[in-house]
Coordinates of C-alpha atoms in Angstrom, one line a residue:
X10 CA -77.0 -20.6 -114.3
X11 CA -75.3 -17.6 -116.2
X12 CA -78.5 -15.0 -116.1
X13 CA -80.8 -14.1 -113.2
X14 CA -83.5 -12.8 -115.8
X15 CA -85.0 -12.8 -119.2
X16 CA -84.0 -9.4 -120.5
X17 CA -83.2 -8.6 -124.4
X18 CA -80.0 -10.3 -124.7
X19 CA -79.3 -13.6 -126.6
X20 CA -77.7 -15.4 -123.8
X21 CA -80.9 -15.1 -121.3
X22 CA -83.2 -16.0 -124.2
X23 CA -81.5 -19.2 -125.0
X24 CA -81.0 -20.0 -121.4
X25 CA -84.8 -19.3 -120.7
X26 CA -85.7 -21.1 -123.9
X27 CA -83.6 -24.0 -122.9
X28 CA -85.2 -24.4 -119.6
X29 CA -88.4 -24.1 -120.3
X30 CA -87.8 -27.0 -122.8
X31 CA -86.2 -29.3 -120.1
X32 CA -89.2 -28.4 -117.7
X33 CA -91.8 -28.8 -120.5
X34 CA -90.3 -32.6 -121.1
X35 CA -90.5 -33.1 -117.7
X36 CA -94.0 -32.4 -117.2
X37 CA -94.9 -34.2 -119.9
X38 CA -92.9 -37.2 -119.0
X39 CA -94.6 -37.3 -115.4
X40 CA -97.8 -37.9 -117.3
X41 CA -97.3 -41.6 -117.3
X42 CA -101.1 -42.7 -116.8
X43 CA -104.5 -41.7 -115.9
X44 CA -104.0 -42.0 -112.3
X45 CA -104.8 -38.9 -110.6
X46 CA -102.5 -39.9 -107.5
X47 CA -99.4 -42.0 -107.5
X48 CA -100.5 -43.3 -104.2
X49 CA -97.9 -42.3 -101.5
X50 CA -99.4 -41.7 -97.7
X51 CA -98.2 -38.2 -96.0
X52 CA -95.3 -40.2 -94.1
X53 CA -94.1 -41.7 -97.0
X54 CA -94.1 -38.4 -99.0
X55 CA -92.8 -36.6 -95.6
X56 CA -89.5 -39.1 -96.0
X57 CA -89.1 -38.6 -99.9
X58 CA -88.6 -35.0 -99.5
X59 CA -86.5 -34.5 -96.6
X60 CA -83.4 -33.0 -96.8
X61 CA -81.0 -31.6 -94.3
X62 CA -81.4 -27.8 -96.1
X63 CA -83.3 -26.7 -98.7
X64 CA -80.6 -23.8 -99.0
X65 CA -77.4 -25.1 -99.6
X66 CA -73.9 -23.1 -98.9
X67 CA -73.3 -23.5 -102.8
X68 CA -75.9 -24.2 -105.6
X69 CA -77.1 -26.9 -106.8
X70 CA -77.6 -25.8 -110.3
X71 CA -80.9 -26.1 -112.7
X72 CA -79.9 -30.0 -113.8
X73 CA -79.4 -31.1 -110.5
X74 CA -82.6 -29.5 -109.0
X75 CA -84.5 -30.4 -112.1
X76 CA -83.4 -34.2 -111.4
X77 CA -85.0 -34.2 -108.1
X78 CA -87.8 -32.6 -109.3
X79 CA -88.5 -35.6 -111.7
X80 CA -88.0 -37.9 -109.3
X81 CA -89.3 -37.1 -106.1
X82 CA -92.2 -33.9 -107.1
X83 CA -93.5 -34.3 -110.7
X84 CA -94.7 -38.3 -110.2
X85 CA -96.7 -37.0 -106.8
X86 CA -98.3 -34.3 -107.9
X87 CA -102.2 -34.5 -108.0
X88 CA -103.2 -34.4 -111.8
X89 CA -106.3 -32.8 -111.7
X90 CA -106.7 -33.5 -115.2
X91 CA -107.2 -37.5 -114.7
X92 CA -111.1 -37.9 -115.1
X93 CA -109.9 -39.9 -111.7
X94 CA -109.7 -36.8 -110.0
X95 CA -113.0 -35.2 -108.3
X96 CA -112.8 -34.7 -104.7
X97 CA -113.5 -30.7 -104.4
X98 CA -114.4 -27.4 -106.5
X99 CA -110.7 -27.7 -107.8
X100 CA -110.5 -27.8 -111.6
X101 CA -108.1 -29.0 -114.3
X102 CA -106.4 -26.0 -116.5
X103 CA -107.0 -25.7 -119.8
X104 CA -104.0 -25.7 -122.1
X105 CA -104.3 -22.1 -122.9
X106 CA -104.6 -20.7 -119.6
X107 CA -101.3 -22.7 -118.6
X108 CA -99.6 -20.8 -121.6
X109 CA -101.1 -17.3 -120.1
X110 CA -99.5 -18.3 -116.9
X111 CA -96.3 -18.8 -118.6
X112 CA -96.7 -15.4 -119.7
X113 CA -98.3 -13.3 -116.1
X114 CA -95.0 -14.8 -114.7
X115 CA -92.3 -13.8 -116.8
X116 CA -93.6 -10.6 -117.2
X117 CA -94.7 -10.1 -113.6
X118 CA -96.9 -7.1 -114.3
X119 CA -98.5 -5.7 -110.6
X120 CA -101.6 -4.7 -110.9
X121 CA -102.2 -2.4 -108.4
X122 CA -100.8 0.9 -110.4
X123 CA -101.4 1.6 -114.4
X124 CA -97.2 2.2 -114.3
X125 CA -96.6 -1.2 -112.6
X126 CA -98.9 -3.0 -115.7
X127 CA -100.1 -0.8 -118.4
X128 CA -101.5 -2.9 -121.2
X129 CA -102.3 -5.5 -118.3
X130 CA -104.9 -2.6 -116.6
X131 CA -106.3 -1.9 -119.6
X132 CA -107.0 -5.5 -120.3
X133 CA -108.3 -6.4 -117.2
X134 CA -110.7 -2.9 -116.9
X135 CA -111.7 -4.3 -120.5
X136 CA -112.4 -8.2 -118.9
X137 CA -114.5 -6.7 -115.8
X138 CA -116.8 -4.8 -118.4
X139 CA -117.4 -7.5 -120.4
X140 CA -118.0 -10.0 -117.2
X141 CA -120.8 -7.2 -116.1
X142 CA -122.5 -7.3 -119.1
X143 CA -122.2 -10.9 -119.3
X144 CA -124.0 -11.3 -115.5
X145 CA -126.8 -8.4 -116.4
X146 CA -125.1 -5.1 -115.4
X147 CA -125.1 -1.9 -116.9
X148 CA -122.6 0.5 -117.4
X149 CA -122.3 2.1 -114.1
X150 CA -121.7 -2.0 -112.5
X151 CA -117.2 -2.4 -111.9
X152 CA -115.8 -5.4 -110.5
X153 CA -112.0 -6.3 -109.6
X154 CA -109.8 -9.5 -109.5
X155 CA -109.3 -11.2 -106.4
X156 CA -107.3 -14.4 -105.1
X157 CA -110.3 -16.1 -104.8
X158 CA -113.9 -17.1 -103.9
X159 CA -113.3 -16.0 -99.7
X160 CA -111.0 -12.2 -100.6
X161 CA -114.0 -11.7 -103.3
X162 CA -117.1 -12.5 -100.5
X163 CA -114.8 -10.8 -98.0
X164 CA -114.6 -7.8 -100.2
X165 CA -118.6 -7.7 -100.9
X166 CA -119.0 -8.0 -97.1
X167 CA -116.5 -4.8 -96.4
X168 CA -118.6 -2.8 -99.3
X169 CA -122.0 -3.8 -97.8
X170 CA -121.4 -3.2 -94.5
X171 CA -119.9 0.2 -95.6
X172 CA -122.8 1.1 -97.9
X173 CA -125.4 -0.1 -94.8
X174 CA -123.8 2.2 -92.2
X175 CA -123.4 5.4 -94.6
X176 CA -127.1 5.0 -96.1
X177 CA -128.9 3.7 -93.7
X178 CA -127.3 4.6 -90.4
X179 CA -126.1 8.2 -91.5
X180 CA -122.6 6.8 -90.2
X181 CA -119.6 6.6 -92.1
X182 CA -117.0 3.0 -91.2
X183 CA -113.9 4.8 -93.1
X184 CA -113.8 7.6 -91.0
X185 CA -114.8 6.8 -87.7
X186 CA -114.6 2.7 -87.2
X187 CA -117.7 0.7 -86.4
X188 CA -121.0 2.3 -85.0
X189 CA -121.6 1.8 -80.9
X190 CA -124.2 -0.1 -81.9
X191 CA -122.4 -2.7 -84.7
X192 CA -122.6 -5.8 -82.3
X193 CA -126.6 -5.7 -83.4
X194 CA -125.2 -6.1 -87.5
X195 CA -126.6 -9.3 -88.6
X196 CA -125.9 -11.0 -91.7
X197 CA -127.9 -13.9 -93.3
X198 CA -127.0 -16.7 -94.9
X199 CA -127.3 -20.5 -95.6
X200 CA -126.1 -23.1 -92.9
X201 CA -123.9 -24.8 -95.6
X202 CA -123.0 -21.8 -96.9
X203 CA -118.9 -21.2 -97.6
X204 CA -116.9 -20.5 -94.4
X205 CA -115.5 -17.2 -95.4
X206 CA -118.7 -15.7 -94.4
X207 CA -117.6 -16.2 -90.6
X208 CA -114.0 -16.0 -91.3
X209 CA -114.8 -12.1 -92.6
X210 CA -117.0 -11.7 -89.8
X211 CA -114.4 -12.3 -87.7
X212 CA -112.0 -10.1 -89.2
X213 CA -114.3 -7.5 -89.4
X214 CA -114.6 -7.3 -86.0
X215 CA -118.6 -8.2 -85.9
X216 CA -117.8 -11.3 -84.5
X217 CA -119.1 -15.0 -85.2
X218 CA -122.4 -13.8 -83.5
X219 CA -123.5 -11.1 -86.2
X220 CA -123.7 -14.7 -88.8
X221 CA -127.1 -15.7 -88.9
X222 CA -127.4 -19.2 -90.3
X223 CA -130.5 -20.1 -92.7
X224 CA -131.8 -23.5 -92.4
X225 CA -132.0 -25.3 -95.5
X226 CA -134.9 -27.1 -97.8
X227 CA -134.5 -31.1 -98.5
X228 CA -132.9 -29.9 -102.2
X229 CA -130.4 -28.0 -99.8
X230 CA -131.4 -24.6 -100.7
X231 CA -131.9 -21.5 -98.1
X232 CA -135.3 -22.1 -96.4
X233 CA -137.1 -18.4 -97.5
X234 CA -139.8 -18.7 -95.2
X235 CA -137.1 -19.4 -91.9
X236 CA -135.3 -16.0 -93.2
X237 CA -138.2 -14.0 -93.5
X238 CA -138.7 -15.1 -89.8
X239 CA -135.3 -15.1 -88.5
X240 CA -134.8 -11.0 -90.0
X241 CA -138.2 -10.4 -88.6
X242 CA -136.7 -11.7 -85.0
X243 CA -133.8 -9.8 -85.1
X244 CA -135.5 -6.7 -85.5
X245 CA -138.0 -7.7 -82.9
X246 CA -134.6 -8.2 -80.5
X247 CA -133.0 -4.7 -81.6
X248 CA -130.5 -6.4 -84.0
X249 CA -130.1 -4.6 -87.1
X250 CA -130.1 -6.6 -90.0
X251 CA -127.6 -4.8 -93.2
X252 CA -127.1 -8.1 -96.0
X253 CA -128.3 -11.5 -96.9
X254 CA -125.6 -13.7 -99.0
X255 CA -127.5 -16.2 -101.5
X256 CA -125.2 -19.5 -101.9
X257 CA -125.4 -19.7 -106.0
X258 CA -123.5 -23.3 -105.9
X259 CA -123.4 -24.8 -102.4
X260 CA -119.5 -26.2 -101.6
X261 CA -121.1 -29.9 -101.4
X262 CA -124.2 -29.9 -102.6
X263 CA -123.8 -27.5 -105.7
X264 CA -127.2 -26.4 -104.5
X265 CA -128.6 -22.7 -105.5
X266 CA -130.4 -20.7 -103.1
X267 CA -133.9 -18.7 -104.4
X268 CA -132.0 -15.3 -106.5
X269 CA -135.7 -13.7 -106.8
X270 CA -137.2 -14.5 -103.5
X271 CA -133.8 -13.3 -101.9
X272 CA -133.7 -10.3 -103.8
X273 CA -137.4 -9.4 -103.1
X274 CA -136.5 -9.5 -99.5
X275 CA -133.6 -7.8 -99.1
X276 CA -134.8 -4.6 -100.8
X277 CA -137.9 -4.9 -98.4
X278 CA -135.4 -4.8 -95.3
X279 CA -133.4 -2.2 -97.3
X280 CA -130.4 -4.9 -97.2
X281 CA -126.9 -5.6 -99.7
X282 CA -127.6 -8.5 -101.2
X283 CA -124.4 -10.5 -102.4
X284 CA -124.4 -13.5 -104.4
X285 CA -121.8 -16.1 -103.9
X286 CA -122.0 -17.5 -106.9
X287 CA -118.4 -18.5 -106.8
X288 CA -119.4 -22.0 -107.7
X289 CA -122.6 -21.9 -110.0
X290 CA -121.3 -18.8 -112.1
X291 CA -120.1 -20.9 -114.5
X292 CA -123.9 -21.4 -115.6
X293 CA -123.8 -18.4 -117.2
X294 CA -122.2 -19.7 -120.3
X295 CA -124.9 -22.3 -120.8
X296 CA -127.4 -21.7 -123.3
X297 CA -129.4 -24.6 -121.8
X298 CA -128.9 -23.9 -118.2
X299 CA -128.2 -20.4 -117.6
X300 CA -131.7 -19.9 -116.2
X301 CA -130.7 -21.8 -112.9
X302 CA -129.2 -18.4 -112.3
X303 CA -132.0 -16.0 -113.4
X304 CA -132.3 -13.1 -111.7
X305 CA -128.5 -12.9 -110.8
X306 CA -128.4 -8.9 -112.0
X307 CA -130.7 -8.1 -108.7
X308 CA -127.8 -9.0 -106.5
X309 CA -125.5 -6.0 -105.5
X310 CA -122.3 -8.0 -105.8
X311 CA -121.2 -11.2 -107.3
X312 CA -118.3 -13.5 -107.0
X313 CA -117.2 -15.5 -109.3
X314 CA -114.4 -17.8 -109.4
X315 CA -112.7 -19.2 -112.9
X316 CA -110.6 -21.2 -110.7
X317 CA -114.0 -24.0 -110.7
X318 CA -116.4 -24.2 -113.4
X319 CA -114.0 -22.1 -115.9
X320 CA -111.0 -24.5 -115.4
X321 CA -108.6 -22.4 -115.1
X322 CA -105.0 -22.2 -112.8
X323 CA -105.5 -21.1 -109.3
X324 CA -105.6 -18.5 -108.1
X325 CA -108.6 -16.6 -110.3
X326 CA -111.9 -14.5 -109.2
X327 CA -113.8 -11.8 -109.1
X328 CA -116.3 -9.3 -107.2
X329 CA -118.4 -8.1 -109.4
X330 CA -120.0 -4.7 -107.8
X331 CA -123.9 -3.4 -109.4
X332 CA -122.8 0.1 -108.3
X333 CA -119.2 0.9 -108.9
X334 CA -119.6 4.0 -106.4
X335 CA -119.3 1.5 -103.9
X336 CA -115.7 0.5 -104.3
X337 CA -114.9 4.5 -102.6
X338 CA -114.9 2.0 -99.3
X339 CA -111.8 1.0 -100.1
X340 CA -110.0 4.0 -102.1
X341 CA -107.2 5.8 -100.6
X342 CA -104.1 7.6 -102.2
X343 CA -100.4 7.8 -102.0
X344 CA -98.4 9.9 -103.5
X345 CA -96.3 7.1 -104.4
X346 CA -98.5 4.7 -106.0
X347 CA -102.4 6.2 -107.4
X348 CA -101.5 9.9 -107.3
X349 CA -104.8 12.0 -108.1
X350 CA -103.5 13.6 -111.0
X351 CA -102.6 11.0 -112.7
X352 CA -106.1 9.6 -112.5
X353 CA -107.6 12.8 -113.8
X354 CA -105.2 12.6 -116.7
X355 CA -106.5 8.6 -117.6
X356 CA -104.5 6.6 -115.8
X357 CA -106.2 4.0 -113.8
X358 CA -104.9 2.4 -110.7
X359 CA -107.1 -0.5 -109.8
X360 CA -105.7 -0.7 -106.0
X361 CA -108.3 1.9 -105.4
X362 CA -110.6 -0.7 -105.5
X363 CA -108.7 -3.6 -104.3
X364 CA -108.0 -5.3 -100.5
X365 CA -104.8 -6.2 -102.0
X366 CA -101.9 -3.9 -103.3
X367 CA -99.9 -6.4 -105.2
X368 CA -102.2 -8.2 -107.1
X369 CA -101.5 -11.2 -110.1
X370 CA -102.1 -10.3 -113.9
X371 CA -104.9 -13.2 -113.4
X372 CA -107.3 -11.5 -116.0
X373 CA -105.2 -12.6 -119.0
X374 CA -106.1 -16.0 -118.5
X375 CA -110.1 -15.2 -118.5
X376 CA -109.1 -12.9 -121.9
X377 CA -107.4 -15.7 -123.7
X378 CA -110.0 -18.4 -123.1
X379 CA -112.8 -16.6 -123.8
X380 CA -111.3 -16.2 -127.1
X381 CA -110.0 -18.9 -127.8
X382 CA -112.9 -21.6 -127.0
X383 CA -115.8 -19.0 -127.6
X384 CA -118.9 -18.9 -127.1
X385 CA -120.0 -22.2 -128.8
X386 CA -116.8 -24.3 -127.4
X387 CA -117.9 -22.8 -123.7
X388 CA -121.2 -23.3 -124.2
X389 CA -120.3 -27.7 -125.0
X390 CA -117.7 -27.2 -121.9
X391 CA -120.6 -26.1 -119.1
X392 CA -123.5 -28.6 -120.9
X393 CA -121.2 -31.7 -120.4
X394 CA -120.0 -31.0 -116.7
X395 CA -123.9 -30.7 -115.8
X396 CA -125.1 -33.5 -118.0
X397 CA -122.8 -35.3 -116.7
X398 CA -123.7 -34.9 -112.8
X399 CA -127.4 -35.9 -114.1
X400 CA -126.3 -38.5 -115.5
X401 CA -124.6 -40.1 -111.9
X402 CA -127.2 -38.9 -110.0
X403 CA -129.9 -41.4 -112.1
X404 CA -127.1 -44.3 -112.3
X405 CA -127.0 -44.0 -108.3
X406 CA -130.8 -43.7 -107.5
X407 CA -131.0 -46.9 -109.4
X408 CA -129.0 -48.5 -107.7
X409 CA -129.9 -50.0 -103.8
X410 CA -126.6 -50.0 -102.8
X411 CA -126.1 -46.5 -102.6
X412 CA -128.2 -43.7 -101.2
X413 CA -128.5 -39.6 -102.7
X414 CA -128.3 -37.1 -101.5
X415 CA -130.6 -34.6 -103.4
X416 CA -130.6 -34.2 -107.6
X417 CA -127.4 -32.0 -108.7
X418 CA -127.9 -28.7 -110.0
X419 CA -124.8 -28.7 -111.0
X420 CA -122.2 -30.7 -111.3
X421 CA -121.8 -32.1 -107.4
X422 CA -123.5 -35.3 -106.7
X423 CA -123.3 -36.6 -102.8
X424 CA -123.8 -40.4 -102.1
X425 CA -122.5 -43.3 -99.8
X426 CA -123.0 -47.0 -99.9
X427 CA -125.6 -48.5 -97.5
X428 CA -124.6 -51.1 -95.7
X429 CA -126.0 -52.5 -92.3
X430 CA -123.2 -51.7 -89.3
X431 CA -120.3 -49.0 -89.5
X432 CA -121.4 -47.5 -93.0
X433 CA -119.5 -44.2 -91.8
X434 CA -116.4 -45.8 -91.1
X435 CA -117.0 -48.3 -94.7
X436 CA -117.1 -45.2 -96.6
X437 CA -114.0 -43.5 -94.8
X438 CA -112.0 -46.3 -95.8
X439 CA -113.2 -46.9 -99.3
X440 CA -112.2 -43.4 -100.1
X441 CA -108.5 -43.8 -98.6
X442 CA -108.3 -47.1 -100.5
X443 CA -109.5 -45.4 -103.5
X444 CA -107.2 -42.6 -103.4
X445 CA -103.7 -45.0 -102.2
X446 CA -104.8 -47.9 -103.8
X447 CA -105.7 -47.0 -107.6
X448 CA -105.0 -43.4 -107.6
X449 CA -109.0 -42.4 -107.7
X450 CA -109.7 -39.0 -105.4
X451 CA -113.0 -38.8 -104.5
X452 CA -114.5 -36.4 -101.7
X453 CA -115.8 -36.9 -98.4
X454 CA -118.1 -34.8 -96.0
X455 CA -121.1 -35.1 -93.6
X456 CA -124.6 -35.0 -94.5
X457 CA -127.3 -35.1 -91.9
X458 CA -124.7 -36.7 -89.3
X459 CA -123.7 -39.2 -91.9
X460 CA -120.3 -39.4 -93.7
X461 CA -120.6 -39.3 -97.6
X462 CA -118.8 -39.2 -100.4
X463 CA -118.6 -36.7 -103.3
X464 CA -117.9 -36.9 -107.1
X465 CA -117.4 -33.3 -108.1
X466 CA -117.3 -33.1 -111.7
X467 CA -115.4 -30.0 -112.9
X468 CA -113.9 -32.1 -115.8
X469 CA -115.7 -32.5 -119.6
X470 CA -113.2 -35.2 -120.5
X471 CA -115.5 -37.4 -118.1
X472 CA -117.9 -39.3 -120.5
X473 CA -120.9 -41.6 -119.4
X474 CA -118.5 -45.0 -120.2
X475 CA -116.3 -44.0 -117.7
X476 CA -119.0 -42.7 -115.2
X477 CA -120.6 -46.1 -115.3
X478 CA -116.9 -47.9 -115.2
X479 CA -116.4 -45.9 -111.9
X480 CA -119.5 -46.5 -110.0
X481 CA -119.0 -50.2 -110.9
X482 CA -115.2 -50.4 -109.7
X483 CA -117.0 -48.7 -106.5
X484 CA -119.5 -50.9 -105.9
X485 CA -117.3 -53.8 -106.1
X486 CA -114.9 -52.1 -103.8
X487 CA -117.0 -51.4 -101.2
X488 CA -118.1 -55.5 -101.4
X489 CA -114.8 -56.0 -100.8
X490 CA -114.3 -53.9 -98.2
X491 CA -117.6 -55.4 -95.8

């Protein structure tokens, strides 16, 4: 290739132009049918890419890469826009968000100083003010982008934990490290709440042990009465309870823990209380079903994720903070990068906020589909991914065959096919047969000590002809497979 960048002369635009035109083709062509998977096991796929370097002593050139690219990467890919695809919380991109990412990567803004991304900071300062407005916050709420659902929970953890000690225990974290006593900090949340609660534990040096996990309800949502007893034995032991996390959208279950009852409770215990509503935020742009997440605006932080429900390209999220005094937790200047003059002069620099310094332009993508669908075309997007869920949900309890297990309150329905003798290992096999087979993903996990599997419906192009197509192709699959 004759340029190494875009810059303003004609022979690097043509060049650029050219290969994005070559590369656009070749997406396009990969898109051959509705499969979501071309089938391939990981040996197979492990012997189609081998080579004996990636890093050749002389180039290749675009063409020749490009070739290989068709033939042994573009037909493998997963298309998460198949309405075969529906394994996990992963979403297809809408068109316009691709076309944003085309954009965040050529210009390759940093967001972590307003001279490294100007209009970008102002746009995404403009996005978080609108997305606390939109959850119930006033004016004095502040939020930042994140990688996704585990840095934002991560983040809210740091904040609360900070907050706890300087308000409540008269100590303050940024100067002098954990109190003597923080191996009594105990956090509460549900037990099939996201990992990253006791991955962030664990970084934050309070340990697996400070996680107290909530036992659930039969519609897999936190149990209030077991954490109104399990603070009330902590304290009773000399642990010190500091936040409860609510689960707004359960990984599996797309379950959604009490937001009042939780609320009530934490500001009883003088607790954070952080929603993970990385999941169910989504709701929020449902005129019908928005009030599955009433009450949100009591919860001192919020993630949300627009890498689910909001079907856009990975990575995107949020923390969303009530108080944006909070954020001082994590502020600290350079001279090199947020100088304090330049602040006082206007010029934000969002890493005084942020666990990351180099941080993605991700907030374009949120500021281009909001605008372009809308209210009304979100608003039809949200309805049919829960109508949708509903609708499988009564199809399956219908049905003998199969067991439930609990009503969706999303978009996650959980179900296996009965059968008399190894019905773990039947449904094990029906999903690898699915997904090598005929190109279906589907999900799997563990329910009360029973394996399940897991349609996960992220996508509106799924309609009720081919939900009832699917379950029909299952059933007679698993008949096959007795």
């Amino acid at each position: 290739m004759k340029n190494y960048f875009i810059t303003s002369s004609e022979s690097s635009k043509e060049e650029f132009t050219n290969l994005l035109q070559e590369t656009t083709k070749a997406i396009t062509d990969a898109f051959t049918d509705d499969r979501a998977y071309s089938g391939p096991t990981p040996l197979e796929l492990k012997k189609l890419i081998k080579q004996s370097t990636i890093l050749p002593k002389k180039g290749m050139g675009w063409s020749e890469v490009l070739n290989s690219l068709k033939q042994k990467v573009l037909p493998n890919l997963l298309k998460t826009s198949s309405t075969d695809y529906m394994p996990h919380l992963h979403s297809p991109s809408l068109i316009e968000t691709i076309a944003s990412e085309l954009i965040i990567s050529t210009f390759n803004q940093s967001m972590d100083s307003w001279d490294q991304s100007p209009v970008a900071t102002e746009i995404e300062v403009d996005v978080i003010n609108h997305l606390c407005s939109l959850y119930g916050y006033n004016h004095k709420a502040d939020g930042v982008f994140t990688s996704g659902g585990s840095q934002s929970n991560q983040t809210a953890i740091i904040l609360a934990r900070d907050w706890f000690c300087n308000e409540i225990l008269h100590w303050d974290v940024k100067k002098f490290g954990l109190p003597q006593n923080f191996s009594k900090l105990r956090m509460y949340t549900s037990e099939i709440s996201h990992f990253s609660m006791e991955k962030s534990a664990h970084v934050l040096g309070l340990g697996y042990q400070s996680v107290v996990k909530v036992p659930v309800d039969e519609s897999r949502r936190m149990d209030i009465q077991k954490l109104k007893e399990l603070i009330q034995k902590d304290k009773e032991n000399g642990n010190i309870p500091f936040l409860v996390i609510g689960t707004i959208g359960t990984t599996d279950f797309g379950s959604i823990d009490p937001i009042k009852e939780i609320s009530r409770i934490a500001k009883e215990n003088s607790m954070w209380f952080h929603a993970d509503a990385a999941y169910g935020s989504g709701l929020i742009l449902s005129q019908k079903y928005k009030d599955r997440i009433k009450g949100i605006d009591n919860c001192d932080s919020i993630t949300v994720d627009f890498h689910k429900m909001f079907s856009m390209p990975i990575s995107c999220s949020t923390v969303l903070i009530k108080d944006a005094a909070d954020f001082n937790a994590l502020t600290i200047h350079a001279d090199y990068l947020n100088r304090e003059e330049d602040e006082e002069d206007g010029y934000t620099n969002l890493v005084d906020k942020s666990l990351q310094t180099t941080r993605r332009f991700d907030a374009l993508k949120v500021w281009v589909s909001f605008q372009v669908r809308g209210q009304d075309g979100w608003n039809t997007i949200i309805n049919t991914i829960v109508e949708n869920a509903h609708y499988l949900y009564q199809k399956l309890i219908r049905n003998k065959d199969f067991e439930v297990i609990t009503e969706p309150e999303i978009s996650s329905v959980v179900f296996r096919y009965k059968t008399g003798e190894n019905t773990d290992e039947l449904n094990k096999k029906a999903r690898r047969t699915l997904l090598h087979e005929y190109g279906v993903v589907v999900g799997q996990t563990v329910a009360d000590n029973k394996v399940f599997l897991k349609f996960t419906l992220l996508n509106p192009l799924i309609t009720h002809k081919k939900i009832d197509e699917l379950v029909d192709f299952i059933s007679l699959l698993f008949s096959r497979l007795k």
